C-alpha positions as YAML, in Angstrom:
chain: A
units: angstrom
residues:
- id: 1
  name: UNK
  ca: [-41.38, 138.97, 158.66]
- id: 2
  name: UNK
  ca: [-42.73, 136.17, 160.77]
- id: 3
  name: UNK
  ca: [-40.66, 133.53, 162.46]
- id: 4
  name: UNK
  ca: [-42.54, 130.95, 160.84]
- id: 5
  name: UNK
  ca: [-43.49, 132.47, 157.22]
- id: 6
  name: UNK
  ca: [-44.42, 130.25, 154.88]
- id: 7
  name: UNK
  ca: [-44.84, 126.98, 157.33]
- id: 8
  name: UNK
  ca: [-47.35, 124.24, 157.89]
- id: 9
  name: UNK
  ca: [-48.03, 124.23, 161.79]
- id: 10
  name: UNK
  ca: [-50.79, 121.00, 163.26]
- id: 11
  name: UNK
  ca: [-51.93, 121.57, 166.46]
- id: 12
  name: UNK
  ca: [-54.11, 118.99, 168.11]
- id: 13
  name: UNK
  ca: [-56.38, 119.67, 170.58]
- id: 14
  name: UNK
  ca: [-56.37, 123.42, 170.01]
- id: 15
  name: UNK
  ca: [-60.34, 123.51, 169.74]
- id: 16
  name: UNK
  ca: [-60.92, 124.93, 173.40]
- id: 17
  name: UNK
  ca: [-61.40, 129.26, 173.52]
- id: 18
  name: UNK
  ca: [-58.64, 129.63, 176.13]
- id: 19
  name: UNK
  ca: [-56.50, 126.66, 176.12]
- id: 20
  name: UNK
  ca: [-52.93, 125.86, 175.21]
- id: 21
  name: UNK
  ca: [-53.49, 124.76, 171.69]
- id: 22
  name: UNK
  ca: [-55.36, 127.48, 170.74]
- id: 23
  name: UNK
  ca: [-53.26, 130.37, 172.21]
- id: 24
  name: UNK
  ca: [-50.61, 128.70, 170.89]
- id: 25
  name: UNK
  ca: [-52.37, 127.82, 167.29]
- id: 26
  name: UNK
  ca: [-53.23, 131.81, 167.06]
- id: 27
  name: UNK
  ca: [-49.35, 132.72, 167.66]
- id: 28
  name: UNK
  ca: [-48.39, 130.77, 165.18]
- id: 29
  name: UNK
  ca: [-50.66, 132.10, 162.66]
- id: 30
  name: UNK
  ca: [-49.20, 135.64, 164.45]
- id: 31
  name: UNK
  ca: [-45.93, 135.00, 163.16]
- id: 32
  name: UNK
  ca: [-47.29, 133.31, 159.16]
- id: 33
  name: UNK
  ca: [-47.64, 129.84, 159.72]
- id: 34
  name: UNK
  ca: [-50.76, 128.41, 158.04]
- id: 35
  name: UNK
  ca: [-52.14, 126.86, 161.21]
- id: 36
  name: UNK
  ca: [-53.85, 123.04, 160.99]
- id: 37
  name: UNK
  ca: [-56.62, 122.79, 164.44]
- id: 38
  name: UNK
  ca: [-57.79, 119.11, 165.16]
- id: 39
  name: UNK
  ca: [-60.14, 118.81, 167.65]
- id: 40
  name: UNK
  ca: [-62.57, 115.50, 168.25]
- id: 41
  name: UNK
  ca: [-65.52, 118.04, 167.04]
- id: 42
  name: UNK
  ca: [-65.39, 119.30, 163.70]
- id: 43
  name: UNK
  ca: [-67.38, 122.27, 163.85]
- id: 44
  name: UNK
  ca: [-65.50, 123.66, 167.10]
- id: 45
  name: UNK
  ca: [-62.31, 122.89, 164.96]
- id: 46
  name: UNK
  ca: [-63.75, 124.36, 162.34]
- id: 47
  name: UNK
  ca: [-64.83, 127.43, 164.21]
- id: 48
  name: UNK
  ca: [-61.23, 127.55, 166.03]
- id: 49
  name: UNK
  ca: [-59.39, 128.13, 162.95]
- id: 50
  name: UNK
  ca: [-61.65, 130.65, 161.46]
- id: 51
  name: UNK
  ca: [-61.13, 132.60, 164.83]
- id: 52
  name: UNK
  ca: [-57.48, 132.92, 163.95]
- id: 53
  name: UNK
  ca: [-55.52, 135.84, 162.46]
- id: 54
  name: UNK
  ca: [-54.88, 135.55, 158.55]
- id: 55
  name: UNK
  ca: [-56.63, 133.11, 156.01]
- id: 56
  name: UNK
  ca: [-55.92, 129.64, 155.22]
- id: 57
  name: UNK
  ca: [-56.36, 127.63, 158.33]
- id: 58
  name: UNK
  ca: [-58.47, 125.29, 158.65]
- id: 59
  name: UNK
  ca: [-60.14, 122.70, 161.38]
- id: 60
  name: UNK
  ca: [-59.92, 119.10, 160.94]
- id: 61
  name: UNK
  ca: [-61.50, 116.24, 163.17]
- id: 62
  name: UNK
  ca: [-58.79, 114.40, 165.01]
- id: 63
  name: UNK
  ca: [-59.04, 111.58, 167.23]
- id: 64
  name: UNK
  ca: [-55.28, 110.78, 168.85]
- id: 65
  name: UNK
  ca: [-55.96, 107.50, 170.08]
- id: 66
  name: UNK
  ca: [-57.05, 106.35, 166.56]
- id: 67
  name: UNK
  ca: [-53.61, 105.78, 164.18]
- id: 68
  name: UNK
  ca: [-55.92, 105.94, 161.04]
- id: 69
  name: UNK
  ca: [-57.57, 108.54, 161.86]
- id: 70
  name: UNK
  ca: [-54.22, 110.42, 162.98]
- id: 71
  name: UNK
  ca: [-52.94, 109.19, 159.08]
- id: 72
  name: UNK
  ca: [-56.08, 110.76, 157.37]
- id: 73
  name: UNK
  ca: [-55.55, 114.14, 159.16]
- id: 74
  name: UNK
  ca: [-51.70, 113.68, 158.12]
- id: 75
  name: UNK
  ca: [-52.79, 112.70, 154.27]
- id: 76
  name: UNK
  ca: [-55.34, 115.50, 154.35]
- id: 77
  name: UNK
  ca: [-52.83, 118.24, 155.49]
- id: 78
  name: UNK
  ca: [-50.03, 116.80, 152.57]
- id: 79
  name: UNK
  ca: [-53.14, 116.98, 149.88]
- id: 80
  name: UNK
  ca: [-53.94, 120.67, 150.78]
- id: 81
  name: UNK
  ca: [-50.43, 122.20, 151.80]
- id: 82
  name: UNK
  ca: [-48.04, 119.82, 150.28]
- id: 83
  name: UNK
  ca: [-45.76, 119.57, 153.56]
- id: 84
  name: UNK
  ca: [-45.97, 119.55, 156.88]
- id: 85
  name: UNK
  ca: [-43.35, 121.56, 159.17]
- id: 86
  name: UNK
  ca: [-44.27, 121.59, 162.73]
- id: 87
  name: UNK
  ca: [-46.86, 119.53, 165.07]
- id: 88
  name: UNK
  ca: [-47.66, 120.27, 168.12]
- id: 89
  name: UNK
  ca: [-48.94, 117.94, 170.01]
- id: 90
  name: UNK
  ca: [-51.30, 119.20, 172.58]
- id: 91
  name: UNK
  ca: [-54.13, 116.87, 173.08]
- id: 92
  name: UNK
  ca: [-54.57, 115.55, 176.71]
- id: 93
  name: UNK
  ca: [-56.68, 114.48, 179.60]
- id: 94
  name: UNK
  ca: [-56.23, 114.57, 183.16]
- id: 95
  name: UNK
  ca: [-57.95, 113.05, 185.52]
- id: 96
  name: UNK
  ca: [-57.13, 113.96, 189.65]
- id: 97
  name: UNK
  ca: [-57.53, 110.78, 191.27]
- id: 98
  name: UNK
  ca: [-55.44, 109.02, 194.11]
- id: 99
  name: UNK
  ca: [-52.84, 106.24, 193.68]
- id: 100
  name: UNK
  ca: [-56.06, 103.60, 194.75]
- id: 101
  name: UNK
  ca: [-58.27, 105.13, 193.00]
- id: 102
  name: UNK
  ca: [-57.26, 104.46, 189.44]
- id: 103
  name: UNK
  ca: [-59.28, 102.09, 187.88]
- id: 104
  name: UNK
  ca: [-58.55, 100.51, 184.08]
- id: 105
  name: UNK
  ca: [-60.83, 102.69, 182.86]
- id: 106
  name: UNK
  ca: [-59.23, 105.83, 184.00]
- id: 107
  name: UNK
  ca: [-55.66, 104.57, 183.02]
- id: 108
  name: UNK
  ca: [-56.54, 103.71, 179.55]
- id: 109
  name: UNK
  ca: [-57.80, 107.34, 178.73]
- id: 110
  name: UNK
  ca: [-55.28, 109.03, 180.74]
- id: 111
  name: UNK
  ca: [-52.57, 107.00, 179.24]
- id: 112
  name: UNK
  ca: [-54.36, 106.76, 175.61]
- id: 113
  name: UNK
  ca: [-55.04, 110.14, 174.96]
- id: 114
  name: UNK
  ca: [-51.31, 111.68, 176.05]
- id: 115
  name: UNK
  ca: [-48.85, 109.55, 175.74]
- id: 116
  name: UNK
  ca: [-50.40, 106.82, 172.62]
- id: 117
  name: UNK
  ca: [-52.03, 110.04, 171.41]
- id: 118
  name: UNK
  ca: [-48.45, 111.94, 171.06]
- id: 119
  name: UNK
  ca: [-47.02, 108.67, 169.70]
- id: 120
  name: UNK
  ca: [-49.74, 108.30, 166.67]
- id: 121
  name: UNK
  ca: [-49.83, 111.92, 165.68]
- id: 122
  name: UNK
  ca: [-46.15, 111.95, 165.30]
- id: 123
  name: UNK
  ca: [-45.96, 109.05, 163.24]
- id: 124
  name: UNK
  ca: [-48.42, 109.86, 161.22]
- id: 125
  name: UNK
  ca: [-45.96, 113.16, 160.17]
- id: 126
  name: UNK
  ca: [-42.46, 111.63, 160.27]
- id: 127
  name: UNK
  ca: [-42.64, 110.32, 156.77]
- id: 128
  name: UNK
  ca: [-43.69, 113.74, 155.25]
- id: 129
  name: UNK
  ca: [-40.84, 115.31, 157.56]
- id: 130
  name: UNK
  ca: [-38.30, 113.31, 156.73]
- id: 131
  name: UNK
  ca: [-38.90, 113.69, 153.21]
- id: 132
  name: UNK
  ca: [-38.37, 117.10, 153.15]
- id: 133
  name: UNK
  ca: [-35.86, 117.07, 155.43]
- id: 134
  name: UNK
  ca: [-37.34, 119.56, 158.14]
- id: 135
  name: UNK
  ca: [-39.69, 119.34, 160.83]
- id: 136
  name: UNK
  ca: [-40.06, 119.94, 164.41]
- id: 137
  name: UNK
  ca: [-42.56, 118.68, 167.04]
- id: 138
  name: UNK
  ca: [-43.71, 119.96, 170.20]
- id: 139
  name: UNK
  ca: [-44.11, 117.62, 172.71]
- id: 140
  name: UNK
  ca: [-46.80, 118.83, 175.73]
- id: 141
  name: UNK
  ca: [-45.59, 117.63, 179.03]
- id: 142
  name: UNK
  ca: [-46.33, 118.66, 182.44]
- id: 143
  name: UNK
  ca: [-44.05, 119.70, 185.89]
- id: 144
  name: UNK
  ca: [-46.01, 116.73, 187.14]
- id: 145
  name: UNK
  ca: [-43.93, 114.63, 185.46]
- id: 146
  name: UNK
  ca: [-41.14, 115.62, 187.01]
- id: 147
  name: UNK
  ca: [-42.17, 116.18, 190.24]
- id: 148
  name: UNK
  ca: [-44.51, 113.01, 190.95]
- id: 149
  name: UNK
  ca: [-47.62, 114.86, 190.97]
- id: 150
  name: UNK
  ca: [-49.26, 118.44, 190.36]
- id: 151
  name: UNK
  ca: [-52.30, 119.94, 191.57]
- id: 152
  name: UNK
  ca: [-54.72, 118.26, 189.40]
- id: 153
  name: UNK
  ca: [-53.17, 115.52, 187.84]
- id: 154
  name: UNK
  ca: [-53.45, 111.79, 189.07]
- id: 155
  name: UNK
  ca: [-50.39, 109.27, 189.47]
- id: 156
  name: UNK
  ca: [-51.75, 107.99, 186.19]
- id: 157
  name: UNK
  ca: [-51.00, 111.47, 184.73]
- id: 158
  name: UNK
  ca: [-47.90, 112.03, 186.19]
- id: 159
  name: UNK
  ca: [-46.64, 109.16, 183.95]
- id: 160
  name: UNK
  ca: [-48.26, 109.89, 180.91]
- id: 161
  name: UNK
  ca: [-46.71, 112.56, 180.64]
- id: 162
  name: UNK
  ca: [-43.64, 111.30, 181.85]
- id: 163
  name: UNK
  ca: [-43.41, 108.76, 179.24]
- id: 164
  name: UNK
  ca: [-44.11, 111.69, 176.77]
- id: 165
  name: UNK
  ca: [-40.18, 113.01, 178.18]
- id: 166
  name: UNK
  ca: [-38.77, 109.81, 177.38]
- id: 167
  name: UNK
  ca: [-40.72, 109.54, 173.80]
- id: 168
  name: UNK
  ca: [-39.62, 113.34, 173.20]
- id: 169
  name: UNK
  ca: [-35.91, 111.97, 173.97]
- id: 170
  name: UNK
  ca: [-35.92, 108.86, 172.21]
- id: 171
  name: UNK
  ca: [-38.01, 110.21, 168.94]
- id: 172
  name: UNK
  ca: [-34.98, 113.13, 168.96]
- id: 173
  name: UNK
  ca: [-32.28, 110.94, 168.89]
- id: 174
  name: UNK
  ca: [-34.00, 108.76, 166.01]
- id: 175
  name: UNK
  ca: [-34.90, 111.75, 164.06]
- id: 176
  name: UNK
  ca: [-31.59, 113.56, 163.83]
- id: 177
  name: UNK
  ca: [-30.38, 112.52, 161.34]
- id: 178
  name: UNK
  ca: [-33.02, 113.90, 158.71]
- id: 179
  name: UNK
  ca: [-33.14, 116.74, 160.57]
- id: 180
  name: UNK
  ca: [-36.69, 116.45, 162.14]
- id: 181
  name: UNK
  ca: [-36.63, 117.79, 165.87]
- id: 182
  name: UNK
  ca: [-38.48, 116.62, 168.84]
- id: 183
  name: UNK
  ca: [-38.60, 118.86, 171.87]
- id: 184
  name: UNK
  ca: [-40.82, 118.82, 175.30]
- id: 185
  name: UNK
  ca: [-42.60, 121.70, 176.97]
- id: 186
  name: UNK
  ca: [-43.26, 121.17, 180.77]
- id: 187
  name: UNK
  ca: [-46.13, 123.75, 182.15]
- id: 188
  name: UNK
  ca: [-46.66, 124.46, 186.03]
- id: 189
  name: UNK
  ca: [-49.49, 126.18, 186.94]
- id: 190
  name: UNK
  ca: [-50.95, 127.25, 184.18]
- id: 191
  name: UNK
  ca: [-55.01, 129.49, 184.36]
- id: 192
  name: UNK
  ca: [-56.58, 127.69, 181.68]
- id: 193
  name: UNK
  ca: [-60.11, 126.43, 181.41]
- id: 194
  name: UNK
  ca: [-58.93, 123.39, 182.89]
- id: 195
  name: UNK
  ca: [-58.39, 124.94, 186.45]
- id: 196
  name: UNK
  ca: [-60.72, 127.73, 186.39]
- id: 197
  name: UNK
  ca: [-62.96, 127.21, 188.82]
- id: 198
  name: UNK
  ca: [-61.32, 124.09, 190.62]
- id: 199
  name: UNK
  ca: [-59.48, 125.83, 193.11]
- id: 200
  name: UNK
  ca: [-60.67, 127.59, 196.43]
- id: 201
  name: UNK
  ca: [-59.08, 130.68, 197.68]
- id: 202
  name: UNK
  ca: [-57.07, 128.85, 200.22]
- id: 203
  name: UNK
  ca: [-55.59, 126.24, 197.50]
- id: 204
  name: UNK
  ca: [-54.74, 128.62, 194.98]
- id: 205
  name: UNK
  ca: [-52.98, 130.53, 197.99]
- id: 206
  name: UNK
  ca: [-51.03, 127.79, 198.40]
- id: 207
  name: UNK
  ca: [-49.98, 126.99, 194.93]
- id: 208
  name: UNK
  ca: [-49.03, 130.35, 194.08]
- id: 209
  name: UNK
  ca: [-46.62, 130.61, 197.25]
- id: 210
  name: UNK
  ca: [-44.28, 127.74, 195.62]
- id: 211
  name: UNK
  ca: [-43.89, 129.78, 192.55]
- id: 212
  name: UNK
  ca: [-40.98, 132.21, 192.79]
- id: 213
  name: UNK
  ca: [-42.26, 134.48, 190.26]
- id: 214
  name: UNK
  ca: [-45.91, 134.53, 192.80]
- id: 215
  name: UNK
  ca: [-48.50, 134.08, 189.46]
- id: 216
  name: UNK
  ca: [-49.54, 131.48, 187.77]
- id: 217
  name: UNK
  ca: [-48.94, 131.10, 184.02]
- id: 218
  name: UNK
  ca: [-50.84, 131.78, 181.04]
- id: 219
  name: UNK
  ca: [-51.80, 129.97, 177.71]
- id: 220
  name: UNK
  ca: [-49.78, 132.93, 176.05]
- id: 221
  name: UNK
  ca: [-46.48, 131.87, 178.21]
- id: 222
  name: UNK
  ca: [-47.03, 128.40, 177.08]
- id: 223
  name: UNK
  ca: [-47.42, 129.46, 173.32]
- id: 224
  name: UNK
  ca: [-44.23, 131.73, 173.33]
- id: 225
  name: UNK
  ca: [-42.08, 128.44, 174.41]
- id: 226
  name: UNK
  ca: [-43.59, 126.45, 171.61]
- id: 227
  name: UNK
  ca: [-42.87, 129.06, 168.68]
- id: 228
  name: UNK
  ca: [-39.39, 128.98, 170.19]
- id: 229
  name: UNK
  ca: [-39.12, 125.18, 169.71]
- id: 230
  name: UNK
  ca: [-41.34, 125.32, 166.47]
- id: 231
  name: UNK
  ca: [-38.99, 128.10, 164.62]
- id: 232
  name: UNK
  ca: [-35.89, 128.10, 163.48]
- id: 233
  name: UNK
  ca: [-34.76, 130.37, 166.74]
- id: 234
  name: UNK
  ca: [-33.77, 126.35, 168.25]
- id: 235
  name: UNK
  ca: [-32.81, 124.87, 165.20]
- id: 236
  name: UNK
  ca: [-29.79, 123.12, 167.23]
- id: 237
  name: UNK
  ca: [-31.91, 122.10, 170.20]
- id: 238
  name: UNK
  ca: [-33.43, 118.57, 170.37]
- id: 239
  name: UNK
  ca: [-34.66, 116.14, 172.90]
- id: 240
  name: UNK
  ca: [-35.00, 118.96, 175.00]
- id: 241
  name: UNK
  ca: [-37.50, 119.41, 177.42]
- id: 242
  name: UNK
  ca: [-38.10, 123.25, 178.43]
- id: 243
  name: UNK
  ca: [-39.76, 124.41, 182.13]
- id: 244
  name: UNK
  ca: [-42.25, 127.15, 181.91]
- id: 245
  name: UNK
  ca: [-43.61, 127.11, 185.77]
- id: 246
  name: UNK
  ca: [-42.29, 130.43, 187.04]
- id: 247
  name: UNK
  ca: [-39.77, 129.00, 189.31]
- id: 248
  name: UNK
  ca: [-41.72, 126.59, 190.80]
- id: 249
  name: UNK
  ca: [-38.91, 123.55, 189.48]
- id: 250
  name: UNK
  ca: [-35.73, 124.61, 189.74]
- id: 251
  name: UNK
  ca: [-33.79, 121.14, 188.99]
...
């Protein structure tokens, strides 16, 4: 027995080998849900969910900041499965720039891509959620929006993804009622592609003396907080938002 037999899990995003939405994408399918990849290429999408445990999955090209093209991934999922239980949305950008050095450019994709990207996918499954009666969404978020700033991450992220805490809030308190859930995971320091490589020896000194538990994270640690919030385990937790940084928050 699985924790999520039987369910129909989107993750967007979840094309790269060793980032969040994939480690979290292949626990999923871990613990029987039928696991839906987007990623803006098709074939890596593709490739991604053929890569996971099981059969079934499949890779679909999904563009956030595009509300049709979030609807068609939506439609296409309801065709083939006939519901939808769980999205996770984990599709982002950051960029690290300083306060003066965000242009227009940089705010529209940093802002597009997390925060309108979060708000599109999500609408795009409420009406097949609340039809059933059930659903949950994961909600990525960051410790940078709750501390002002991380180690890669602009100003400009820091409120992306602080406005994705205050969507997460207000889409739970909406969404109650038909039973559809809407939690928030905030990652610290996580070793993903993302930071590989972007660190000296000096700065990742640093960054792993503010963490209490003296590592940073993993995709995997990331993952087991989202099948927490994606099975039944929280079924009475919403508008949560849930700190996996090893100590390095402590509100």
């Amino acid at each position: 027995m699985g924790l999520l037999d039987g369910k129909i899990a989107i993750v967007t995003g979840a094309a790269s080998p060793r980032g969040l939405g994939k480690a979290t994408a292949r626990l999923f399918a871990e613990q029987g849900a039928t696991v839906v990849i987007t990623d803006l290429d098709l074939a890596q999408a593709e490739a991604a969910a053929a890569d996971l445990p099981g059969t079934g999955h499949i890779g679909l090209r999904g563009n956030v900041v595009d509300r049709d093209a979030c609807l068609a991934v939506a439609k296409r999922v309801i065709d083939t499965f006939w519901r939808i239980d769980i999205l996770v949305n984990n599709a982002g950008i950051t960029q690290p720039l300083k306060l003066m050095d965000i242009g227009p450019d940089h705010y529209d994709a940093v802002l597009d891509v997390n925060l309108r990207g979060t708000l599109y996918m999500s609408q795009a499954v409420i009406p097949a959620m609340r039809a059933q009666k059930s659903g949950s969404i994961v909600n990525m978020s960051s410790v940078s929006a709750q501390r002002g700033g991380g180690i890669f991450g602009g100003p400009h992220y820091s409120a992306a993804k602080a406005g994705i805490l205050g969507l997460t809030k207000a889409m739970a308190r909406e969404l109650a009622p038909d039973n559809v859930r809407s939690n928030a995971i905030c990652p610290g320091f996580i070793a993903t592609d993302i930071t590989a490589g972007k660190l000296t020896d000096e700065m990742r000194a640093q960054v792993l003396s503010g963490i209490p538990m003296g590592r940073a994270g993993t995709a995997e640690d990331v993952a087991g907080c989202a099948l927490f919030l994606a099975s039944d385990l929280s079924a009475y937790c919403t508008g949560t938002e849930v700190d996996v940084n090893g100590g390095s928050l402590i509100h």
